[in-house]
Coordinates of N, CA, C and O in Angstrom, one line a residue:
M11 N 210.9 113.9 147.1 CA 210.8 113.5 148.5 C 209.4 113.6 149.0 O 208.7 114.6 148.7
R12 N 209.0 112.7 149.7 CA 207.6 112.7 150.3 C 207.6 112.7 151.8 O 208.6 112.1 152.4
Y13 N 206.7 113.3 152.4 CA 206.6 113.4 153.8 C 205.2 112.7 154.2 O 204.2 113.0 153.6
L14 N 205.3 112.0 155.3 CA 204.1 111.4 155.9 C 203.9 112.3 157.2 O 204.6 112.1 158.1
D15 N 202.9 113.2 157.1 CA 202.8 114.1 158.3 C 201.6 113.8 159.2 O 201.6 114.1 160.3
D16 N 200.6 113.2 158.7 CA 199.4 112.9 159.5 C 198.9 111.5 159.3 O 198.7 111.1 158.1
F17 N 198.7 110.8 160.3 CA 198.1 109.5 160.2 C 197.5 109.1 161.6 O 197.9 109.6 162.6
V18 N 196.6 108.2 161.6 CA 195.9 107.7 162.8 C 196.0 106.2 162.8 O 195.8 105.5 161.8
L19 N 196.4 105.6 163.9 CA 196.5 104.2 164.1 C 195.5 103.8 165.1 O 195.3 104.4 166.1
C20 N 194.8 102.7 164.8 CA 193.7 102.2 165.8 C 194.1 100.8 166.2 O 194.5 100.0 165.4
F21 N 193.9 100.6 167.5 CA 194.2 99.3 168.1 C 193.0 98.9 169.0 O 192.4 99.7 169.6
Q22 N 192.9 97.6 169.2 CA 191.9 97.1 170.1 C 192.4 97.1 171.5 O 191.6 97.5 172.5
Y23 N 193.7 96.9 171.7 CA 194.2 96.8 173.1 C 195.3 97.9 173.3 O 196.1 98.2 172.4
R24 N 195.2 98.5 174.5 CA 196.1 99.6 174.9 C 197.6 99.1 174.8 O 198.5 99.8 174.4
S25 N 197.9 97.9 175.2 CA 199.2 97.3 175.2 C 199.8 97.3 173.8 O 201.0 97.6 173.6
D26 N 199.0 97.0 172.8 CA 199.4 97.0 171.4 C 199.8 98.4 170.9 O 200.8 98.6 170.3
A27 N 198.9 99.3 171.3 CA 199.2 100.7 170.9 C 200.5 101.3 171.5 O 201.3 101.9 170.8
L28 N 200.7 100.9 172.8 CA 202.0 101.4 173.4 C 203.2 100.8 172.8 O 204.2 101.4 172.6
R29 N 203.1 99.5 172.5 CA 204.2 98.8 171.8 C 204.5 99.3 170.5 O 205.7 99.6 170.1
V30 N 203.5 99.6 169.6 CA 203.7 100.1 168.3 C 204.2 101.6 168.4 O 205.1 101.9 167.6
H31 N 203.8 102.3 169.3 CA 204.3 103.7 169.5 C 205.8 103.7 169.8 O 206.5 104.5 169.2
K32 N 206.2 102.8 170.6 CA 207.6 102.7 171.0 C 208.4 102.3 169.7 O 209.5 102.9 169.4
L33 N 207.9 101.3 169.0 CA 208.6 100.8 167.8 C 208.6 101.8 166.7 O 209.6 102.0 166.0
L34 N 207.6 102.6 166.6 CA 207.5 103.6 165.6 C 208.5 104.7 165.8 O 209.2 105.2 164.9
E35 N 208.7 105.1 167.1 CA 209.7 106.1 167.5 C 211.1 105.6 167.1 O 211.9 106.4 166.6
E36 N 211.4 104.4 167.5 CA 212.7 103.8 167.2 C 212.9 103.7 165.7 O 214.0 104.1 165.2
R37 N 211.9 103.3 164.9 CA 212.1 103.2 163.4 C 212.3 104.6 162.8 O 213.2 104.8 162.0
L38 N 211.6 105.6 163.2 CA 211.7 107.0 162.7 C 213.1 107.5 163.1 O 213.7 108.3 162.3
N39 N 213.6 107.2 164.3 CA 214.9 107.7 164.7 C 216.0 107.2 163.8 O 217.0 107.8 163.6
Q40 N 215.8 106.0 163.2 CA 216.8 105.4 162.3 C 217.0 106.3 161.1 O 218.1 106.3 160.5
F41 N 216.0 107.1 160.7 CA 216.1 108.0 159.5 C 216.2 109.4 159.9 O 216.0 110.3 159.1
G42 N 216.5 109.7 161.2 CA 216.6 111.1 161.7 C 215.3 111.8 161.8 O 215.3 113.1 161.7
L43 N 214.2 111.1 161.9 CA 212.9 111.7 162.0 C 212.3 111.4 163.4 O 212.8 110.6 164.1
E44 N 211.3 112.2 163.8 CA 210.7 112.0 165.1 C 209.2 112.4 165.0 O 208.8 113.1 164.1
L45 N 208.5 111.8 165.9 CA 207.1 112.1 166.0 C 206.9 113.5 166.7 O 207.6 113.8 167.7
A46 N 206.0 114.3 166.2 CA 205.8 115.6 166.9 C 205.0 115.4 168.2 O 203.9 114.9 168.1
P47 N 205.6 115.7 169.3 CA 204.9 115.4 170.6 C 203.6 116.2 170.8 O 202.7 115.7 171.4
E48 N 203.5 117.4 170.2 CA 202.2 118.1 170.3 C 201.1 117.5 169.5 O 199.9 117.8 169.8
K49 N 201.4 116.7 168.5 CA 200.4 116.1 167.7 C 200.2 114.6 168.0 O 199.3 114.0 167.5
T50 N 201.0 114.0 168.8 CA 201.0 112.6 169.1 C 200.4 112.4 170.4 O 200.8 112.9 171.4
R51 N 199.3 111.6 170.4 CA 198.7 111.2 171.7 C 198.0 109.9 171.6 O 197.6 109.4 170.5
L52 N 197.8 109.3 172.7 CA 197.1 108.0 172.8 C 195.8 108.3 173.5 O 195.7 108.8 174.6
I53 N 194.7 108.0 172.8 CA 193.3 108.2 173.4 C 192.5 107.0 173.3 O 192.8 106.1 172.5
E54 N 191.6 106.8 174.2 CA 190.6 105.7 174.2 C 189.4 106.2 173.3 O 188.9 107.3 173.6
F55 N 189.1 105.5 172.3 CA 188.1 105.9 171.3 C 187.3 104.7 170.9 O 187.9 103.6 170.6
G56 N 186.1 104.8 170.8 CA 185.3 103.7 170.3 C 184.1 103.3 171.2 O 183.8 104.0 172.1
R57 N 183.6 102.1 170.9 CA 182.4 101.6 171.7 C 182.7 101.6 173.2 O 181.9 102.0 174.0
C58 N 183.8 101.1 173.6 CA 184.1 100.9 175.0 C 184.5 102.3 175.6 O 184.3 102.5 176.8
A59 N 185.0 103.2 174.8 CA 185.4 104.5 175.3 C 184.2 105.3 175.9 O 184.3 106.0 176.9
Q60 N 183.0 105.1 175.3 CA 181.8 105.7 175.8 C 181.5 105.2 177.2 O 181.2 106.0 178.1
R61 N 181.5 103.9 177.4 CA 181.2 103.3 178.6 C 182.3 103.7 179.7 O 181.9 104.1 180.8
D62 N 183.5 103.7 179.3 CA 184.6 104.0 180.3 C 184.6 105.5 180.7 O 184.9 105.9 181.8
A63 N 184.2 106.4 179.7 CA 184.2 107.8 180.1 C 183.1 108.1 181.1 O 183.3 108.9 182.0
A64 N 182.0 107.3 181.0 CA 180.9 107.5 182.0 C 181.3 107.0 183.4 O 181.0 107.6 184.4
K65 N 182.1 105.9 183.4 CA 182.7 105.4 184.7 C 183.6 106.4 185.3 O 183.7 106.5 186.5
Q66 N 184.4 107.1 184.5 CA 185.3 108.1 185.0 C 184.7 109.4 185.3 O 185.4 110.4 185.7
G67 N 183.4 109.6 185.1 CA 182.7 110.8 185.4 C 182.7 111.8 184.3 O 182.4 113.0 184.5
K68 N 183.2 111.4 183.1 CA 183.3 112.4 182.0 C 181.9 112.3 181.3 O 181.3 111.3 181.2
K69 N 181.6 113.4 180.6 CA 180.3 113.5 179.9 C 180.5 112.7 178.6 O 179.5 112.0 178.1
R70 N 181.6 112.7 178.0 CA 181.8 112.0 176.7 C 183.3 111.6 176.6 O 184.2 112.2 177.2
P71 N 183.6 110.7 175.7 CA 185.0 110.3 175.4 C 185.8 111.4 174.7 O 185.1 112.3 174.1
E72 N 187.1 111.3 174.7 CA 187.9 112.3 174.0 C 187.6 112.3 172.5 O 187.1 111.3 171.9
T73 N 187.9 113.4 171.8 CA 187.8 113.5 170.4 C 189.2 113.7 169.8 O 190.1 114.0 170.5
F74 N 189.3 113.6 168.5 CA 190.5 113.9 167.8 C 190.2 114.6 166.5 O 189.2 114.3 165.9
S75 N 191.1 115.4 166.0 CA 191.0 116.1 164.8 C 192.0 115.5 163.8 O 193.1 115.2 164.1
F76 N 191.4 115.3 162.6 CA 192.2 114.7 161.5 C 191.7 115.2 160.2 O 190.5 115.1 159.9
L77 N 192.6 115.7 159.3 CA 192.2 116.2 158.0 C 191.1 117.2 158.0 O 190.2 117.1 157.2
G78 N 191.1 118.1 159.0 CA 190.1 119.2 159.0 C 188.8 118.8 159.7 O 187.9 119.6 159.7
C79 N 188.7 117.6 160.2 CA 187.4 117.2 160.8 C 187.7 116.7 162.3 O 188.7 116.1 162.5
T80 N 186.8 117.0 163.1 CA 186.8 116.5 164.5 C 186.0 115.2 164.5 O 184.9 115.2 164.1
H81 N 186.6 114.1 165.0 CA 186.0 112.8 165.0 C 185.5 112.6 166.5 O 186.3 112.8 167.4
Y82 N 184.3 112.1 166.7 CA 183.8 111.9 168.0 C 182.9 110.7 168.0 O 182.4 110.3 167.0
C83 N 182.7 110.1 169.2 CA 181.8 109.0 169.4 C 180.4 109.4 169.6 O 180.1 110.3 170.4
T84 N 179.5 108.7 169.0 CA 178.1 108.9 169.2 C 177.3 107.6 169.0 O 177.9 106.6 168.8
R85 N 176.0 107.7 169.0 CA 175.2 106.5 168.8 C 174.2 106.8 167.6 O 173.7 107.9 167.5
N86 N 173.9 105.8 166.9 CA 172.9 106.0 165.8 C 171.5 105.8 166.4 O 171.3 105.6 167.6
R87 N 170.5 105.9 165.5 CA 169.1 105.8 166.0 C 168.8 104.5 166.7 O 167.9 104.4 167.6
K88 N 169.5 103.4 166.3 CA 169.2 102.1 167.0 C 170.0 102.0 168.3 O 169.9 101.0 169.0
G89 N 170.8 103.0 168.6 CA 171.6 102.9 169.8 C 173.0 102.3 169.7 O 173.7 102.1 170.7
N90 N 173.4 101.9 168.5 CA 174.7 101.3 168.2 C 175.8 102.4 168.1 O 175.5 103.5 167.7
F91 N 177.0 102.0 168.4 CA 178.1 102.9 168.3 C 178.3 103.4 166.9 O 178.1 102.7 165.9
K92 N 178.7 104.7 166.8 CA 178.9 105.3 165.5 C 180.0 106.4 165.6 O 180.0 107.1 166.6
V93 N 180.9 106.5 164.7 CA 181.9 107.6 164.6 C 181.3 108.7 163.8 O 180.9 108.5 162.6
E94 N 181.2 109.9 164.3 CA 180.7 111.1 163.6 C 181.8 112.0 163.3 O 182.8 112.0 164.1
R95 N 181.7 112.9 162.3 CA 182.7 113.9 162.0 C 182.0 115.2 161.8 O 180.9 115.3 161.2
R96 N 182.7 116.3 162.2 CA 182.2 117.6 161.9 C 183.4 118.5 161.6 O 184.6 118.1 162.0
T97 N 183.2 119.6 160.9 CA 184.3 120.5 160.5 C 185.0 121.0 161.8 O 184.3 121.4 162.7
E98 N 186.3 120.9 161.8 CA 187.1 121.4 163.0 C 186.9 122.9 163.2 O 186.7 123.7 162.2
C99 N 186.9 123.3 164.4 CA 186.6 124.7 164.8 C 187.6 125.7 164.1 O 187.3 126.7 163.6
K100 N 188.9 125.3 164.1 CA 189.9 126.1 163.5 C 189.7 126.3 162.0 O 189.9 127.4 161.4
R101 N 189.2 125.3 161.4 CA 188.9 125.3 159.9 C 187.7 126.2 159.7 O 187.7 127.0 158.7
L102 N 186.7 126.2 160.6 CA 185.6 127.1 160.4 C 186.0 128.5 160.6 O 185.5 129.4 159.9
Q103 N 186.9 128.8 161.5 CA 187.4 130.1 161.7 C 188.1 130.6 160.5 O 188.0 131.8 160.1
R104 N 189.0 129.8 159.9 CA 189.7 130.1 158.7 C 188.8 130.4 157.6 O 189.0 131.3 156.8
A105 N 187.7 129.6 157.4 CA 186.8 129.8 156.4 C 186.0 131.1 156.5 O 185.8 131.9 155.6
T106 N 185.7 131.4 157.8 CA 185.0 132.7 158.1 C 185.9 133.9 157.7 O 185.5 134.8 157.1
Q107 N 187.2 133.8 158.1 CA 188.1 134.9 157.7 C 188.3 135.0 156.2 O 188.4 136.1 155.7
T108 N 188.4 133.9 155.5 CA 188.5 133.9 154.1 C 187.3 134.6 153.4 O 187.5 135.4 152.5
I109 N 186.1 134.2 153.9 CA 184.9 134.8 153.3 C 184.9 136.3 153.6 O 184.6 137.1 152.7
Q110 N 185.2 136.7 154.8 CA 185.3 138.1 155.1 C 186.3 138.9 154.2 O 185.9 140.0 153.7
R111 N 187.4 138.3 154.0 CA 188.4 139.0 153.2 C 188.0 139.0 151.7 O 188.1 140.0 151.1
L112 N 187.4 137.9 151.3 CA 186.9 137.9 149.9 C 185.8 139.0 149.7 O 185.8 139.7 148.7
I113 N 184.9 139.1 150.6 CA 183.8 140.1 150.5 C 184.4 141.5 150.6 O 184.0 142.4 149.8
R114 N 185.3 141.7 151.5 CA 185.9 143.0 151.7 C 186.7 143.5 150.4 O 186.6 144.6 150.0
D115 N 187.4 142.5 149.8 CA 188.2 142.8 148.6 C 187.3 143.2 147.4 O 187.7 143.8 146.5
M116 N 186.0 142.7 147.4 CA 185.1 142.9 146.3 C 184.1 143.9 146.6 O 183.0 143.9 146.0
L117 N 184.3 144.8 147.6 CA 183.3 145.7 148.1 C 182.6 146.5 147.0 O 181.4 146.6 147.0
H118 N 183.4 146.9 146.0 CA 182.8 147.8 145.0 C 182.6 147.0 143.6 O 182.3 147.7 142.6
A119 N 182.7 145.7 143.6 CA 182.5 145.0 142.4 C 181.0 144.8 142.2 O 180.2 144.9 143.1
P120 N 180.6 144.6 141.0 CA 179.2 144.3 140.7 C 178.7 143.1 141.4 O 179.4 142.2 141.7
G121 N 177.3 143.0 141.7 CA 176.7 141.9 142.4 C 177.0 140.6 141.8 O 177.3 139.6 142.5
Q122 N 176.9 140.5 140.5 CA 177.1 139.2 139.8 C 178.5 138.7 140.0 O 178.8 137.5 140.3
Q123 N 179.5 139.6 140.0 CA 180.9 139.2 140.2 C 181.1 138.7 141.6 O 181.8 137.8 141.9
Q124 N 180.5 139.4 142.6 CA 180.6 139.0 144.0 C 180.0 137.6 144.2 O 180.6 136.8 144.8
Q125 N 178.8 137.4 143.6 CA 178.1 136.1 143.7 C 179.0 135.0 143.1 O 179.1 133.9 143.7
Q126 N 179.6 135.2 141.9 CA 180.4 134.2 141.3 C 181.6 133.8 142.2 O 182.0 132.7 142.3
A127 N 182.3 134.8 142.7 CA 183.5 134.6 143.6 C 183.1 133.8 144.9 O 183.7 132.9 145.3
L128 N 182.0 134.3 145.5 CA 181.5 133.6 146.7 C 181.1 132.1 146.4 O 181.4 131.2 147.2
N129 N 180.4 131.9 145.3 CA 180.0 130.6 144.9 C 181.2 129.7 144.7 O 181.2 128.5 145.0
H130 N 182.2 130.2 144.0 CA 183.4 129.5 143.8 C 184.0 129.0 145.1 O 184.4 127.8 145.2
Y131 N 184.1 129.9 146.0 CA 184.7 129.5 147.3 C 183.8 128.5 148.1 O 184.3 127.5 148.6
L132 N 182.5 128.8 148.1 CA 181.6 127.9 148.8 C 181.5 126.5 148.2 O 181.5 125.5 149.0
R133 N 181.6 126.4 146.9 CA 181.6 125.0 146.3 C 182.8 124.2 146.8 O 182.7 123.0 147.1
G134 N 184.0 124.9 146.8 CA 185.2 124.2 147.2 C 185.0 123.8 148.7 O 185.4 122.6 149.1
H135 N 184.5 124.6 149.5 CA 184.3 124.3 150.9 C 183.3 123.2 151.1 O 183.6 122.2 151.9
Y136 N 182.2 123.2 150.4 CA 181.2 122.1 150.5 C 181.8 120.8 150.0 O 181.5 119.7 150.6
N137 N 182.5 120.8 149.0 CA 183.1 119.6 148.4 C 184.1 119.0 149.3 O 184.2 117.8 149.5
Y138 N 184.9 119.8 150.0 CA 185.9 119.2 150.9 C 185.3 118.8 152.2 O 185.6 117.7 152.7
D139 N 184.4 119.6 152.8 CA 183.9 119.2 154.1 C 182.5 118.5 154.0 O 181.9 118.3 155.0
G140 N 182.1 118.2 152.8 CA 180.8 117.5 152.6 C 180.8 116.1 152.9 O 181.0 115.3 152.0
I141 N 180.7 115.7 154.2 CA 180.6 114.3 154.6 C 179.4 114.1 155.4 O 178.8 115.1 156.0
A142 N 178.9 112.9 155.5 CA 177.7 112.6 156.3 C 177.8 113.1 157.7 O 178.9 112.9 158.3
G143 N 176.8 113.7 158.2 CA 176.8 114.2 159.6 C 177.3 115.6 159.7 O 177.3 116.1 160.9
N144 N 177.8 116.2 158.7 CA 178.4 117.5 158.8 C 177.6 118.6 158.2 O 178.1 119.7 158.0
I145 N 176.3 118.4 157.9 CA 175.5 119.4 157.3 C 175.3 120.6 158.1 O 175.2 121.7 157.6
Q146 N 175.3 120.5 159.4 CA 175.1 121.7 160.3 C 176.3 122.7 160.1 O 176.1 123.9 160.1
S147 N 177.5 122.2 160.0 CA 178.7 123.0 159.8 C 178.6 123.7 158.4 O 179.0 124.9 158.3
L148 N 178.2 123.0 157.4 CA 178.0 123.6 156.1 C 177.0 124.6 156.1 O 177.1 125.7 155.4
L149 N 175.8 124.4 156.7 CA 174.8 125.4 156.8 C 175.2 126.6 157.6 O 174.8 127.7 157.2
R150 N 176.0 126.4 158.6 CA 176.6 127.6 159.3 C 177.4 128.5 158.4 O 177.2 129.7 158.4
I151 N 178.2 127.9 157.6 CA 179.0 128.7 156.7 C 178.1 129.4 155.6 O 178.3 130.5 155.3
S152 N 177.1 128.7 155.2 CA 176.2 129.3 154.2 C 175.5 130.5 154.8 O 175.4 131.5 154.2
R153 N 174.9 130.3 156.0 CA 174.2 131.5 156.6 C 175.2 132.6 157.0 O 174.8 133.8 156.8
L154 N 176.4 132.3 157.4 CA 177.4 133.3 157.7 C 177.7 134.1 156.4 O 177.9 135.3 156.5
T155 N 177.9 133.4 155.3 CA 178.2 134.1 154.1 C 177.1 135.1 153.7 O 177.4 136.2 153.3
E156 N 175.9 134.7 153.8 CA 174.7 135.6 153.5 C 174.8 136.8 154.4 O 174.6 137.9 154.0
K157 N 175.0 136.5 155.7 CA 175.0 137.6 156.7 C 176.1 138.6 156.4 O 175.9 139.8 156.4
L158 N 177.3 138.1 156.1 CA 178.4 139.0 155.8 C 178.3 139.7 154.5 O 178.6 140.9 154.4
W159 N 177.7 139.1 153.5 CA 177.5 139.7 152.2 C 176.5 140.9 152.4 O 176.6 142.0 151.9
R160 N 175.4 140.6 153.1 CA 174.4 141.7 153.3 C 175.0 142.8 154.1 O 174.7 144.0 153.8
K161 N 175.8 142.5 155.1 CA 176.4 143.6 155.9 C 177.3 144.4 155.1 O 177.3 145.7 155.2
T162 N 178.1 143.8 154.2 CA 179.0 144.5 153.3 C 178.2 145.4 152.3 O 178.6 146.5 152.0
L163 N 177.2 144.8 151.8 CA 176.3 145.6 150.8 C 175.7 146.8 151.5 O 175.5 147.9 150.9
S164 N 175.4 146.7 152.8 CA 174.8 147.8 153.6 C 175.9 148.9 153.7 O 175.5 150.1 153.7
R165 N 177.1 148.5 153.9 CA 178.2 149.5 154.0 C 178.4 150.4 152.8 O 178.7 151.5 152.8
R166 N 178.1 149.8 151.6 CA 178.4 150.5 150.4 C 177.1 151.2 149.9 O 177.1 152.0 148.9
S167 N 176.0 150.9 150.5 CA 174.7 151.5 150.0 C 174.5 152.9 150.5 O 174.8 153.2 151.7
Q168 N 174.1 153.8 149.7 CA 173.9 155.2 150.0 C 172.5 155.3 150.8 O 172.3 156.3 151.5
D169 N 171.7 154.4 150.6 CA 170.3 154.4 151.2 C 170.4 153.9 152.7 O 169.3 153.8 153.3
G170 N 171.5 153.5 153.1 CA 171.6 152.9 154.5 C 171.6 151.4 154.4 O 172.1 150.8 153.5
E171 N 171.1 150.8 155.5 CA 171.2 149.4 155.6 C 170.3 148.7 154.5 O 169.2 149.1 154.2
V172 N 170.9 147.6 154.0 CA 170.2 146.7 153.1 C 169.4 145.7 153.9 O 170.0 144.9 154.6
H173 N 168.0 145.9 154.0 CA 167.2 145.1 154.8 C 167.1 143.7 154.2 O 167.3 143.5 153.0
W174 N 166.7 142.7 155.0 CA 166.6 141.3 154.5 C 165.7 141.2 153.3 O 166.0 140.4 152.4
E175 N 164.6 141.9 153.2 CA 163.7 141.8 152.1 C 164.4 142.2 150.8 O 164.3 141.5 149.8
K176 N 165.1 143.3 150.8 CA 165.8 143.7 149.6 C 167.0 142.7 149.3 O 167.2 142.4 148.2
F177 N 167.6 142.2 150.4 CA 168.7 141.3 150.2 C 168.2 140.0 149.6 O 168.8 139.4 148.7
Q178 N 167.0 139.6 150.0 CA 166.4 138.3 149.4 C 166.1 138.5 147.9 O 166.3 137.6 147.2
K179 N 165.7 139.7 147.5 CA 165.4 139.9 146.1 C 166.8 139.8 145.4 O 166.8 139.3 144.2
L180 N 167.8 140.4 145.9 CA 169.1 140.3 145.3 C 169.6 138.9 145.2 O 170.1 138.5 144.1
T181 N 169.5 138.1 146.2 CA 169.9 136.7 146.2 C 169.0 135.9 145.3 O 169.4 134.8 144.9
H182 N 167.8 136.3 145.0 CA 167.0 135.6 144.0 C 167.6 135.8 142.6 O 167.6 134.9 141.8
S183 N 168.1 137.0 142.4 CA 168.7 137.3 141.1 C 170.1 136.7 141.0 O 170.6 136.2 140.0
F184 N 170.9 136.7 142.1 CA 172.2 136.2 142.2 C 172.3 135.2 143.4 O 172.8 135.5 144.4
P185 N 171.8 134.0 143.2 CA 171.8 133.1 144.3 C 173.1 132.5 144.7 O 174.0 132.3 143.9
L186 N 173.3 132.3 146.0 CA 174.4 131.6 146.6 C 174.2 130.1 146.6 O 173.0 129.7 146.9
V187 N 175.2 129.3 146.4 CA 175.0 127.9 146.4 C 174.8 127.5 147.9 O 175.2 128.1 148.8
R188 N 174.0 126.4 148.0 CA 173.6 125.9 149.3 C 174.1 124.5 149.4 O 174.1 123.7 148.4
P189 N 174.5 124.0 150.6 CA 174.9 122.6 150.7 C 173.7 121.7 150.7 O 172.7 122.0 151.2
K190 N 173.9 120.6 150.0 CA 172.8 119.5 149.9 C 173.5 118.2 150.1 O 174.7 118.0 149.7
L191 N 172.8 117.3 150.7 CA 173.4 115.9 150.9 C 172.7 115.0 149.9 O 171.5 115.1 149.7
S192 N 173.5 114.2 149.2 CA 172.9 113.2 148.3 C 173.4 111.9 148.7 O 174.4 111.7 149.3
I193 N 172.6 110.9 148.4 CA 173.0 109.5 148.7 C 173.6 108.9 147.4 O 173.1 108.9 146.4
T194 N 174.9 108.4 147.6 CA 175.6 107.8 146.5 C 175.9 106.4 146.8 O 175.5 105.9 147.9
S195 N 176.5 105.7 145.9 CA 176.8 104.3 146.2 C 177.7 104.0 147.4 O 177.7 103.0 147.9
V196 N 178.5 105.1 147.7 CA 179.5 104.9 148.8 C 179.0 105.6 150.1 O 179.7 105.6 151.1
G197 N 177.8 106.1 150.1 CA 177.2 106.8 151.3 C 176.7 108.2 151.0 O 176.2 108.4 149.9
F198 N 176.8 109.0 151.9 CA 176.3 110.4 151.8 C 177.4 111.3 151.3 O 178.6 111.1 151.7
Q199 N 177.1 112.3 150.5 CA 178.1 113.2 150.0 C 177.4 114.6 149.9 O 176.3 114.7 149.4
A200 N 178.0 115.6 150.3 CA 177.5 117.0 150.2 C 177.9 117.5 148.9 O 179.0 117.2 148.4
Y201 N 177.0 118.4 148.3 CA 177.4 119.1 147.1 C 176.7 120.4 147.1 O 175.8 120.6 147.9
A202 N 177.1 121.3 146.3 CA 176.6 122.6 146.2 C 175.4 122.6 145.2 O 175.5 122.0 144.1
K203 N 174.3 123.3 145.6 CA 173.2 123.3 144.7 C 172.6 124.7 144.7 O 172.5 125.3 145.8
L204 N 172.3 125.3 143.6 CA 171.7 126.6 143.5 C 170.2 126.5 143.9 O 169.6 125.6 143.6

């Protein structure tokens, strides 16, 4: 059995969107299914949405989250409309909690083992969230991981706090992967690089 739980439909005209929404509800009801009201909404998004939001006195048009990314309207360097994506706030919070738990669970493990476990998690995070325009979110997770790792090492040190100079020497021996953007045939892609 398969479930279709997340999808986005785009329309040029509001009347088309309302008509399809009604037909979709009727069709799903035939199979005993329904749209989740807390996840279903109709928003104005796109080139015209930016103009209309300004007319309504809003700073920016509405955003929506889909597959762990928040999609929002912006403009490129030439001033043309562009859809940008960044990691959703809830996903960043979950990643932060996972990193904290991972570091806490390995408090007394050797440095190399800690580095390998952190790099394994970071590679997965960078690969999933590595999309064009999202480098700031990836760098935030990278910096946060370093900060939490140093803080945890300070807790277990008998000499007191592990200062940044000492921590930099440690990360030189056991480097954490950093997000990098590469240009591929299909566009930009983030990847982890030591």
